[in-house]
């Protein structure tokens, strides 16, 4: 069981290989949720070809942002959101922690709805039993932590990859069934951008996770190889299954991805559909464990920002159990269909996280260029301050810039289309606007900072880290 949580990882505990990141993120998207993302375009009347194109473009764009976050892990040895104190301040980071926690819980709520509805439709299983089993699997994986998540993801990938290859070969050779399209499909920019945004959001919303799973790598891990491993792992499976999801929606006419996998697989080979569906379910359950683990890191960082805590195993377990109760309760109350749940969750996550990822990446690669006073991230009196007006201003202006361009799908009985979006035929480009505005604002206002003071803090931090590793210091904060 992992002993670290929001602590800095010393060099003596660094381990693993860069190539491990590829299977981790490939399997992270090699599951049922990804198939459902491919249903977004067809549900809005978009034909199969444009659905696949929008999915590919969205995944490529979203994964670029996600993959660059991976390089931060080995450099800093910290969870992603704790490192964000450098941009937002020791307590100011709570603002973005709230948005990030919503992402973790939102994913697990959507996952629970997908699993419950899908397994009930395919096998007639009790939605209550499915939700409880998935929650239990996620809790156990999150409690055991970093290394076990890596292991389980690799094992599931090795088992499920041959089955999905066989099913996909059946689709390509016409052995998976399907029929001539009778439903009216027509290209519209609003549907195209909805599918594009859903695909981009899918991997952009992984951004708060990424360095959580690379922070144990040695400091000498090559950044380019790490970024490439994450990029090709996360994008390869996502492009594959989003395209498959679009085919299932258009050619099989199904409204549930798990039902589609079962039908298509059994057309190819008896039992293949059931086996593929079950392994996809297990992979999604494992991904829920990843979400629970990241949620735990986020909650503990938030609590620590208000009142200093000792991040013990007990604190980790209690936090994970509390998160599980929360997402299970909310997921049990969600009654809308699975595709609507997925699309709404991804849209809200995209709005909230794009300004954060822009601020974080601009700071790391262009402002501070990877040089941080790690020990100052553990104290309010550090060089980064309690509330950092630069990061908070850029984040707020990024959100504000998005609002006129938003097209928020139905949220209960409420929906919203911004005035600028209405002028664009309900095409949602809000996150692109937010990305540009946040990046430019943060880059501009970060020019006026005390570089000499920060450099001195970085040097003091390195001395303290070395003393801590040599047993000559007790705490970092």
Short mmCIF file of C-alpha atoms in Angstrom, two decimals:
data_model
loop_
_atom_site.label_atom_id
_atom_site.label_comp_id
_atom_site.label_asym_id
_atom_site.label_seq_id
_atom_site.Cartn_x
_atom_site.Cartn_y
_atom_site.Cartn_z
CA UNK A 1 0.00 0.00 0.00
CA UNK A 2 1.33 3.42 -0.95
CA UNK A 3 2.57 5.53 1.97
CA UNK A 4 2.83 8.87 0.17
CA UNK A 5 -0.10 11.05 -0.82
CA UNK A 6 0.47 14.81 -1.10
CA UNK A 7 4.05 14.56 0.15
CA UNK A 8 7.09 15.28 -2.00
CA UNK A 9 8.64 12.06 -3.34
CA UNK A 10 12.38 11.88 -2.49
CA UNK A 11 14.90 10.51 -4.97
CA UNK A 12 15.33 7.31 -2.93
CA UNK A 13 11.71 6.35 -3.65
CA UNK A 14 11.69 7.20 -7.35
CA UNK A 15 11.07 4.17 -9.55
CA UNK A 16 9.33 2.95 -12.68
CA UNK A 17 9.93 3.41 -16.39
CA UNK A 18 8.75 6.04 -18.84
CA UNK A 19 7.18 3.38 -21.09
CA UNK A 20 4.81 2.41 -18.25
CA UNK A 21 2.95 5.67 -18.90
CA UNK A 22 1.81 4.45 -22.32
CA UNK A 23 -0.13 1.36 -21.14
CA UNK A 24 -1.54 3.29 -18.16
CA UNK A 25 -3.13 5.98 -20.26
CA UNK A 26 -4.02 3.65 -23.13
CA UNK A 27 -6.07 1.53 -20.73
CA UNK A 28 -7.38 4.68 -19.04
CA UNK A 29 -9.28 5.38 -22.27
CA UNK A 30 -9.72 1.76 -23.38
CA UNK A 31 -13.12 1.34 -21.79
CA UNK A 32 -16.83 1.88 -22.05
CA UNK A 33 -16.87 5.64 -21.34
CA UNK A 34 -14.76 6.31 -24.45
CA UNK A 35 -17.19 4.39 -26.63
CA UNK A 36 -19.98 6.58 -25.26
CA UNK A 37 -18.09 9.74 -26.29
CA UNK A 38 -18.44 8.56 -29.89
CA UNK A 39 -22.24 8.63 -29.48
CA UNK A 40 -22.34 12.42 -29.01
CA UNK A 41 -22.16 13.38 -32.71
CA UNK A 42 -24.71 10.81 -33.97
CA UNK A 43 -27.10 11.75 -31.14
CA UNK A 44 -27.13 15.26 -32.67
CA UNK A 45 -27.60 13.95 -36.22
CA UNK A 46 -23.94 14.03 -37.31
CA UNK A 47 -22.97 11.39 -39.93
CA UNK A 48 -20.33 8.76 -39.19
CA UNK A 49 -17.47 10.31 -41.21
CA UNK A 50 -17.65 13.77 -39.62
CA UNK A 51 -18.14 12.13 -36.21
CA UNK A 52 -14.88 10.22 -36.59
CA UNK A 53 -13.05 13.29 -37.94
CA UNK A 54 -14.28 15.51 -35.09
CA UNK A 55 -13.34 12.83 -32.59
CA UNK A 56 -9.80 12.47 -33.97
CA UNK A 57 -9.18 16.22 -34.08
CA UNK A 58 -10.60 16.73 -30.59
CA UNK A 59 -8.50 13.93 -29.10
CA UNK A 60 -5.29 15.21 -30.73
CA UNK A 61 -5.85 18.74 -29.41
CA UNK A 62 -6.95 17.65 -25.93
CA UNK A 63 -4.16 15.11 -25.52
CA UNK A 64 -1.47 17.66 -26.36
CA UNK A 65 -2.39 19.66 -23.26
CA UNK A 66 -2.74 16.54 -21.14
CA UNK A 67 0.61 15.05 -22.19
CA UNK A 68 2.64 18.16 -21.42
CA UNK A 69 1.48 18.02 -17.80
CA UNK A 70 3.18 14.61 -17.50
CA UNK A 71 6.64 16.18 -17.70
CA UNK A 72 5.99 18.07 -14.45
CA UNK A 73 5.86 14.92 -12.31
CA UNK A 74 9.52 13.83 -12.40
CA UNK A 75 10.77 17.43 -12.15
CA UNK A 76 8.80 18.29 -9.02
CA UNK A 77 7.89 14.95 -7.43
CA UNK A 78 4.53 16.40 -6.39
CA UNK A 79 0.84 15.79 -7.10
CA UNK A 80 -0.44 18.03 -9.87
CA UNK A 81 -2.78 20.18 -7.82
CA UNK A 82 -0.33 20.82 -4.99
CA UNK A 83 2.11 22.19 -7.57
CA UNK A 84 -0.65 24.62 -8.63
CA UNK A 85 -0.03 26.57 -5.41
CA UNK A 86 2.79 28.22 -7.35
CA UNK A 87 0.25 29.81 -9.71
CA UNK A 88 -2.68 30.44 -7.37
CA UNK A 89 -1.18 30.70 -3.89
CA UNK A 90 -1.18 28.46 -0.84
CA UNK A 91 -4.91 29.04 -0.21
CA UNK A 92 -5.86 30.52 -3.56
CA UNK A 93 -5.45 27.05 -5.06
CA UNK A 94 -8.69 26.06 -3.30
CA UNK A 95 -10.57 27.83 -6.12
CA UNK A 96 -9.22 25.47 -8.77
CA UNK A 97 -9.26 22.50 -6.38
CA UNK A 98 -13.03 22.89 -6.23
CA UNK A 99 -13.28 22.72 -10.03
CA UNK A 100 -10.94 19.73 -10.12
CA UNK A 101 -12.85 17.85 -7.43
CA UNK A 102 -16.01 18.39 -9.47
CA UNK A 103 -14.21 16.72 -12.38
CA UNK A 104 -13.27 13.63 -10.37
CA UNK A 105 -16.74 13.25 -8.91
CA UNK A 106 -18.40 14.09 -12.24
CA UNK A 107 -16.48 11.35 -14.01
CA UNK A 108 -17.41 8.75 -11.39
CA UNK A 109 -21.05 9.78 -11.39
CA UNK A 110 -21.14 9.45 -15.19
CA UNK A 111 -19.22 6.14 -14.98
CA UNK A 112 -21.69 4.77 -12.45
CA UNK A 113 -24.65 5.71 -14.65
CA UNK A 114 -23.00 4.13 -17.69
CA UNK A 115 -22.20 0.91 -15.87
CA UNK A 116 -25.56 0.56 -14.16
CA UNK A 117 -27.61 1.23 -17.29
CA UNK A 118 -25.31 -0.72 -19.61
CA UNK A 119 -25.03 -3.93 -17.57
CA UNK A 120 -28.75 -3.86 -16.85
CA UNK A 121 -29.48 -3.58 -20.59
CA UNK A 122 -26.97 -6.27 -21.61
CA UNK A 123 -27.21 -8.86 -18.83
CA UNK A 124 -30.24 -7.76 -16.80
CA UNK A 125 -28.07 -7.17 -13.73
CA UNK A 126 -29.35 -5.06 -10.86
CA UNK A 127 -28.25 -1.42 -11.29
CA UNK A 128 -27.88 -1.17 -7.50
CA UNK A 129 -25.56 -4.19 -7.33
CA UNK A 130 -23.50 -2.92 -10.29
CA UNK A 131 -23.08 0.52 -8.72
CA UNK A 132 -22.01 -0.98 -5.39
CA UNK A 133 -19.53 -3.39 -7.00
CA UNK A 134 -17.98 -0.66 -9.16
CA UNK A 135 -17.66 1.64 -6.16
CA UNK A 136 -16.00 -1.10 -4.09
CA UNK A 137 -13.46 -1.86 -6.84
CA UNK A 138 -12.63 1.83 -7.20
CA UNK A 139 -12.21 2.29 -3.44
CA UNK A 140 -9.84 -0.69 -3.08
CA UNK A 141 -7.65 0.43 -5.97
CA UNK A 142 -7.49 4.02 -4.74
CA UNK A 143 -6.56 2.92 -1.22
CA UNK A 144 -3.70 0.72 -2.41
CA UNK A 145 -2.56 3.60 -4.58
CA UNK A 146 -0.04 4.48 -7.24
CA UNK A 147 1.82 1.22 -7.95
CA UNK A 148 -1.25 -0.99 -7.84
CA UNK A 149 -3.11 1.28 -10.24
CA UNK A 150 -0.22 0.97 -12.70
CA UNK A 151 -0.14 -2.84 -12.33
CA UNK A 152 -3.88 -3.41 -12.65
CA UNK A 153 -4.12 -1.15 -15.69
CA UNK A 154 -1.35 -3.07 -17.48
CA UNK A 155 -2.93 -6.46 -16.68
CA UNK A 156 -6.34 -5.36 -17.92
CA UNK A 157 -4.81 -4.00 -21.11
CA UNK A 158 -2.99 -7.23 -21.91
CA UNK A 159 -6.23 -9.21 -21.54
CA UNK A 160 -8.67 -6.85 -23.24
CA UNK A 161 -6.55 -5.71 -26.20
CA UNK A 162 -6.78 -8.99 -28.19
CA UNK A 163 -10.57 -9.10 -27.80
CA UNK A 164 -11.05 -5.51 -28.95
CA UNK A 165 -8.73 -6.12 -31.90
CA UNK A 166 -10.84 -9.10 -32.94
CA UNK A 167 -14.08 -7.13 -32.62
CA UNK A 168 -12.66 -4.21 -34.62
CA UNK A 169 -11.43 -6.56 -37.34
CA UNK A 170 -15.01 -7.84 -37.54
CA UNK A 171 -16.29 -4.28 -38.01
CA UNK A 172 -13.77 -3.57 -40.78
CA UNK A 173 -14.50 -6.83 -42.62
CA UNK A 174 -18.27 -6.58 -42.29
CA UNK A 175 -18.58 -9.52 -39.88
CA UNK A 176 -19.90 -7.41 -36.97
CA UNK A 177 -23.34 -6.80 -38.40
CA UNK A 178 -24.63 -3.33 -39.08
CA UNK A 179 -27.12 -2.05 -41.62
CA UNK A 180 -27.70 0.61 -44.19
CA UNK A 181 -28.43 3.93 -42.54
CA UNK A 182 -32.12 4.87 -42.76
CA UNK A 183 -32.09 7.59 -40.12
CA UNK A 184 -31.52 11.09 -41.47
CA UNK A 185 -28.02 12.35 -40.70
CA UNK A 186 -26.76 15.73 -41.87
CA UNK A 187 -23.62 17.74 -41.22
CA UNK A 188 -23.97 20.83 -39.03
CA UNK A 189 -21.18 22.85 -37.48
CA UNK A 190 -22.87 22.85 -34.08
CA UNK A 191 -22.96 19.03 -34.00
CA UNK A 192 -19.40 18.80 -35.35
CA UNK A 193 -18.06 21.15 -32.68
CA UNK A 194 -20.08 19.36 -30.00
CA UNK A 195 -18.32 16.10 -30.91
CA UNK A 196 -14.97 17.90 -31.25
CA UNK A 197 -15.36 19.55 -27.84
CA UNK A 198 -16.49 16.33 -26.16
CA UNK A 199 -13.42 14.52 -27.50
CA UNK A 200 -11.05 17.36 -26.56
CA UNK A 201 -12.61 17.60 -23.11
CA UNK A 202 -12.20 13.89 -22.57
CA UNK A 203 -8.40 14.12 -22.43
CA UNK A 204 -8.09 17.72 -21.25
CA UNK A 205 -10.02 16.69 -18.15
CA UNK A 206 -7.28 14.14 -17.44
CA UNK A 207 -4.82 17.04 -17.07
CA UNK A 208 -5.15 17.28 -13.23
CA UNK A 209 -4.28 13.56 -13.00
CA UNK A 210 -1.25 13.20 -15.19
CA UNK A 211 1.71 14.13 -13.02
CA UNK A 212 0.12 12.22 -10.11
CA UNK A 213 1.19 9.10 -12.02
CA UNK A 214 4.57 10.35 -13.22
CA UNK A 215 5.81 11.92 -9.97
CA UNK A 216 7.50 8.68 -8.86
CA UNK A 217 9.68 8.54 -11.98
CA UNK A 218 13.37 9.47 -11.56
CA UNK A 219 14.21 13.14 -12.06
CA UNK A 220 16.32 12.12 -15.04
CA UNK A 221 13.31 10.77 -16.95
CA UNK A 222 13.54 12.32 -20.46
CA UNK A 223 10.74 14.84 -20.90
CA UNK A 224 10.20 14.26 -24.63
CA UNK A 225 9.94 10.49 -24.25
CA UNK A 226 7.54 10.92 -21.33
CA UNK A 227 5.30 13.35 -23.20
CA UNK A 228 5.28 11.04 -26.25
CA UNK A 229 4.44 7.98 -24.15
CA UNK A 230 1.47 9.71 -22.55
CA UNK A 231 0.32 11.29 -25.82
CA UNK A 232 0.32 8.13 -27.92
CA UNK A 233 -1.08 6.01 -25.09
CA UNK A 234 -3.99 8.31 -24.28
CA UNK A 235 -4.80 9.33 -27.86
CA UNK A 236 -4.41 5.91 -29.49
CA UNK A 237 -7.13 4.14 -27.53
CA UNK A 238 -9.41 7.20 -27.48
CA UNK A 239 -9.37 7.68 -31.26
CA UNK A 240 -9.97 3.95 -31.73
CA UNK A 241 -12.96 3.65 -29.40
CA UNK A 242 -14.59 6.97 -30.26
CA UNK A 243 -14.60 5.87 -33.91
CA UNK A 244 -15.99 2.49 -32.86
CA UNK A 245 -18.64 4.24 -30.77
CA UNK A 246 -19.71 6.34 -33.75
CA UNK A 247 -20.01 3.18 -35.86
CA UNK A 248 -22.09 1.42 -33.21
CA UNK A 249 -24.44 4.41 -32.95
CA UNK A 250 -24.88 4.89 -36.70
CA UNK A 251 -24.64 1.39 -38.18
CA UNK A 252 -26.15 -0.66 -35.33
CA UNK A 253 -28.51 2.10 -34.22
CA UNK A 254 -27.90 1.44 -30.53
CA UNK A 255 -28.11 4.11 -27.83
CA UNK A 256 -25.89 2.32 -25.32
CA UNK A 257 -22.24 1.50 -26.01
CA UNK A 258 -22.19 -1.67 -23.93
CA UNK A 259 -25.20 -3.04 -25.78
CA UNK A 260 -23.44 -2.19 -29.04
CA UNK A 261 -20.23 -3.98 -28.00
CA UNK A 262 -22.22 -7.07 -27.07
CA UNK A 263 -24.15 -7.14 -30.33
CA UNK A 264 -21.18 -6.46 -32.60
CA UNK A 265 -18.90 -8.91 -30.81
CA UNK A 266 -21.41 -11.75 -30.87
CA UNK A 267 -21.87 -11.24 -34.61
CA UNK A 268 -18.15 -11.88 -35.06
CA UNK A 269 -17.82 -14.81 -32.65
CA UNK A 270 -20.18 -16.30 -30.09
CA UNK A 271 -19.25 -15.04 -26.63
CA UNK A 272 -16.85 -12.38 -27.91
CA UNK A 273 -19.37 -9.61 -27.30
CA UNK A 274 -20.04 -10.61 -23.70
CA UNK A 275 -16.33 -11.00 -22.92
CA UNK A 276 -15.45 -7.65 -24.52
CA UNK A 277 -18.27 -5.90 -22.68
CA UNK A 278 -17.23 -7.33 -19.31
CA UNK A 279 -13.57 -6.39 -19.75
CA UNK A 280 -14.61 -2.90 -20.83
CA UNK A 281 -16.64 -2.68 -17.62
CA UNK A 282 -13.67 -3.79 -15.50
CA UNK A 283 -11.46 -1.21 -17.21
CA UNK A 284 -13.99 1.51 -16.46
CA UNK A 285 -14.15 0.35 -12.84
CA UNK A 286 -10.35 0.63 -12.65
CA UNK A 287 -10.56 4.14 -14.10
CA UNK A 288 -13.03 5.02 -11.34
CA UNK A 289 -10.24 4.00 -8.94
CA UNK A 290 -7.92 6.46 -10.69
CA UNK A 291 -10.55 9.19 -10.24
CA UNK A 292 -10.97 8.32 -6.57
CA UNK A 293 -7.20 8.44 -6.02
CA UNK A 294 -6.94 11.85 -7.70
CA UNK A 295 -9.95 13.10 -5.78
CA UNK A 296 -8.29 12.07 -2.52
CA UNK A 297 -5.14 14.03 -3.42
CA UNK A 298 -7.29 17.05 -4.27
CA UNK A 299 -9.28 16.95 -1.02
CA UNK A 300 -6.19 16.52 1.16
CA UNK A 301 -4.46 19.39 -0.65
CA UNK A 302 -7.50 21.58 -0.01
CA UNK A 303 -7.67 20.70 3.68
CA UNK A 304 -3.92 21.21 4.04
CA UNK A 305 -4.30 24.66 2.46
CA UNK A 306 -6.62 25.68 5.30
CA UNK A 307 -5.11 23.76 8.18
CA UNK A 308 -1.81 21.88 8.12
CA UNK A 309 -2.38 18.11 8.21
CA UNK A 310 -0.30 14.97 8.43
CA UNK A 311 -1.30 13.01 5.30
CA UNK A 312 -1.39 9.55 6.90
CA UNK A 313 -2.84 6.34 5.47
CA UNK A 314 -5.88 6.80 7.70
CA UNK A 315 -6.51 10.25 6.21
CA UNK A 316 -6.29 8.77 2.71
CA UNK A 317 -8.70 5.92 3.48
CA UNK A 318 -11.28 8.16 5.18
CA UNK A 319 -11.15 10.66 2.31
CA UNK A 320 -11.60 7.97 -0.34
CA UNK A 321 -14.57 6.46 1.51
CA UNK A 322 -16.21 9.88 1.84
CA UNK A 323 -15.77 10.52 -1.89
CA UNK A 324 -17.24 7.09 -2.69
CA UNK A 325 -20.35 7.79 -0.63
CA UNK A 326 -20.75 11.14 -2.41
CA UNK A 327 -20.46 9.91 -6.00
CA UNK A 328 -22.58 6.85 -5.26
CA UNK A 329 -25.38 8.98 -3.79
CA UNK A 330 -25.34 11.48 -6.65
CA UNK A 331 -25.09 8.74 -9.30
CA UNK A 332 -28.10 6.97 -7.80
CA UNK A 333 -30.19 10.12 -8.27
CA UNK A 334 -29.25 10.68 -11.92
CA UNK A 335 -32.11 9.53 -14.13
CA UNK A 336 -31.21 10.93 -17.55
CA UNK A 337 -29.85 8.74 -20.31
CA UNK A 338 -26.20 7.79 -20.37
CA UNK A 339 -25.19 9.79 -23.46
CA UNK A 340 -26.73 12.97 -22.05
CA UNK A 341 -24.94 12.38 -18.74
CA UNK A 342 -21.59 11.95 -20.48
CA UNK A 343 -21.99 15.02 -22.69
CA UNK A 344 -23.18 17.29 -19.86
CA UNK A 345 -20.39 16.14 -17.52
CA UNK A 346 -17.67 16.64 -20.15
CA UNK A 347 -18.98 20.08 -21.11
CA UNK A 348 -18.97 21.38 -17.53
CA UNK A 349 -15.52 19.92 -16.87
CA UNK A 350 -14.12 21.56 -19.99
CA UNK A 351 -15.40 25.01 -19.00
CA UNK A 352 -13.84 24.76 -15.55
CA UNK A 353 -10.51 23.11 -16.36
CA UNK A 354 -9.32 24.85 -19.52
CA UNK A 355 -8.42 28.13 -17.73
CA UNK A 356 -6.55 26.13 -15.09
CA UNK A 357 -4.56 24.03 -17.58
CA UNK A 358 -3.66 27.17 -19.56
CA UNK A 359 -2.39 28.93 -16.43
CA UNK A 360 -0.45 25.89 -15.22
CA UNK A 361 1.26 25.10 -18.52
CA UNK A 362 2.14 28.71 -19.34
CA UNK A 363 3.68 29.05 -15.87
CA UNK A 364 5.68 25.82 -16.10
CA UNK A 365 6.98 26.13 -19.66
CA UNK A 366 7.18 29.89 -20.30
CA UNK A 367 7.21 31.79 -17.01
CA UNK A 368 9.15 29.73 -14.46
CA UNK A 369 10.50 27.13 -16.93
CA UNK A 370 10.27 24.26 -14.45
CA UNK A 371 12.18 26.01 -11.64
CA UNK A 372 10.17 25.99 -8.38
CA UNK A 373 10.91 26.31 -4.69
CA UNK A 374 9.30 23.01 -3.69
CA UNK A 375 9.55 23.60 0.07
CA UNK A 376 7.77 26.95 -0.31
CA UNK A 377 4.73 25.10 -1.70
CA UNK A 378 4.24 23.57 1.75
CA UNK A 379 3.96 26.82 3.71
CA UNK A 380 1.79 29.96 3.64
CA UNK A 381 4.83 32.15 4.25
CA UNK A 382 6.59 30.90 1.13
CA UNK A 383 7.55 32.88 -1.95
CA UNK A 384 4.24 32.06 -3.70
CA UNK A 385 2.06 33.69 -1.04
CA UNK A 386 -1.36 32.83 0.35
CA UNK A 387 -3.44 34.20 -2.53
CA UNK A 388 -1.71 34.75 -5.88
CA UNK A 389 -3.57 37.48 -7.74
CA UNK A 390 -1.90 36.64 -11.04
CA UNK A 391 -3.21 33.08 -11.33
CA UNK A 392 -6.61 33.89 -9.86
CA UNK A 393 -7.08 36.87 -12.18
CA UNK A 394 -6.14 34.88 -15.28
CA UNK A 395 -8.45 32.02 -14.24
CA UNK A 396 -11.40 34.35 -13.54
CA UNK A 397 -10.99 36.25 -16.81
CA UNK A 398 -10.72 32.96 -18.70
CA UNK A 399 -14.02 31.76 -17.25
CA UNK A 400 -15.65 35.14 -17.94
CA UNK A 401 -14.48 35.07 -21.56
CA UNK A 402 -16.06 31.64 -22.03
CA UNK A 403 -19.56 32.61 -20.89
CA UNK A 404 -20.80 34.40 -24.06
CA UNK A 405 -19.66 31.45 -26.19
CA UNK A 406 -21.03 28.62 -23.99
CA UNK A 407 -23.64 26.12 -25.14
CA UNK A 408 -24.55 24.28 -21.98
CA UNK A 409 -26.68 21.16 -22.59
CA UNK A 410 -29.70 20.34 -20.48
CA UNK A 411 -28.92 20.38 -16.78
CA UNK A 412 -32.17 19.20 -15.27
CA UNK A 413 -34.73 21.66 -16.66
CA UNK A 414 -32.15 24.35 -17.35
CA UNK A 415 -29.90 25.05 -20.32
CA UNK A 416 -27.90 28.04 -21.57
CA UNK A 417 -26.70 29.33 -24.92
CA UNK A 418 -24.55 32.44 -24.86
CA UNK A 419 -25.20 35.39 -27.18
CA UNK A 420 -21.97 34.86 -29.12
CA UNK A 421 -22.78 31.16 -29.53
CA UNK A 422 -26.21 32.04 -30.94
CA UNK A 423 -24.50 34.18 -33.57
CA UNK A 424 -22.42 31.11 -34.46
CA UNK A 425 -25.45 28.85 -35.00
CA UNK A 426 -25.15 27.38 -31.46
CA UNK A 427 -21.54 26.34 -32.08
CA UNK A 428 -19.61 26.04 -28.81
CA UNK A 429 -16.07 27.43 -29.06
CA UNK A 430 -16.02 28.78 -25.51
CA UNK A 431 -13.14 26.66 -24.28
CA UNK A 432 -10.92 27.79 -27.14
CA UNK A 433 -11.66 31.40 -26.23
CA UNK A 434 -11.00 30.68 -22.56
CA UNK A 435 -7.73 28.97 -23.40
CA UNK A 436 -6.46 31.94 -25.44
CA UNK A 437 -7.58 34.64 -23.00
CA UNK A 438 -6.21 32.88 -19.92
CA UNK A 439 -2.84 32.18 -21.53
CA UNK A 440 -2.33 35.74 -22.77
CA UNK A 441 -3.47 37.34 -19.51
CA UNK A 442 -1.28 35.16 -17.33
CA UNK A 443 1.75 35.57 -19.56
CA UNK A 444 1.33 39.36 -19.57
CA UNK A 445 0.89 39.88 -15.83
CA UNK A 446 3.61 37.39 -14.91
CA UNK A 447 6.23 39.67 -16.42
CA UNK A 448 6.04 41.81 -13.30
CA UNK A 449 7.39 39.50 -10.60
CA UNK A 450 10.49 39.45 -8.43
CA UNK A 451 12.72 36.98 -10.30
CA UNK A 452 15.69 37.49 -7.98
CA UNK A 453 13.65 36.65 -4.88
CA UNK A 454 12.26 33.53 -6.56
CA UNK A 455 15.70 32.36 -7.62
CA UNK A 456 16.96 32.73 -4.04
CA UNK A 457 13.94 30.77 -2.79
CA UNK A 458 14.63 27.99 -5.31
CA UNK A 459 18.23 27.69 -4.11
CA UNK A 460 17.17 27.58 -0.44
CA UNK A 461 14.57 24.96 -1.32
CA UNK A 462 17.14 22.70 -3.00
CA UNK A 463 19.35 22.92 0.10
CA UNK A 464 16.44 21.96 2.36
CA UNK A 465 15.40 19.07 0.12
CA UNK A 466 18.93 17.69 0.18
CA UNK A 467 19.03 18.04 3.97
CA UNK A 468 15.66 16.31 4.24
CA UNK A 469 16.82 13.39 2.11
CA UNK A 470 19.98 13.09 4.21
CA UNK A 471 17.93 12.94 7.41
CA UNK A 472 19.01 16.39 8.58
CA UNK A 473 15.51 17.94 8.40
CA UNK A 474 12.15 16.72 9.68
CA UNK A 475 9.48 18.54 7.64
CA UNK A 476 9.37 20.40 4.37
CA UNK A 477 6.73 22.92 5.42
#
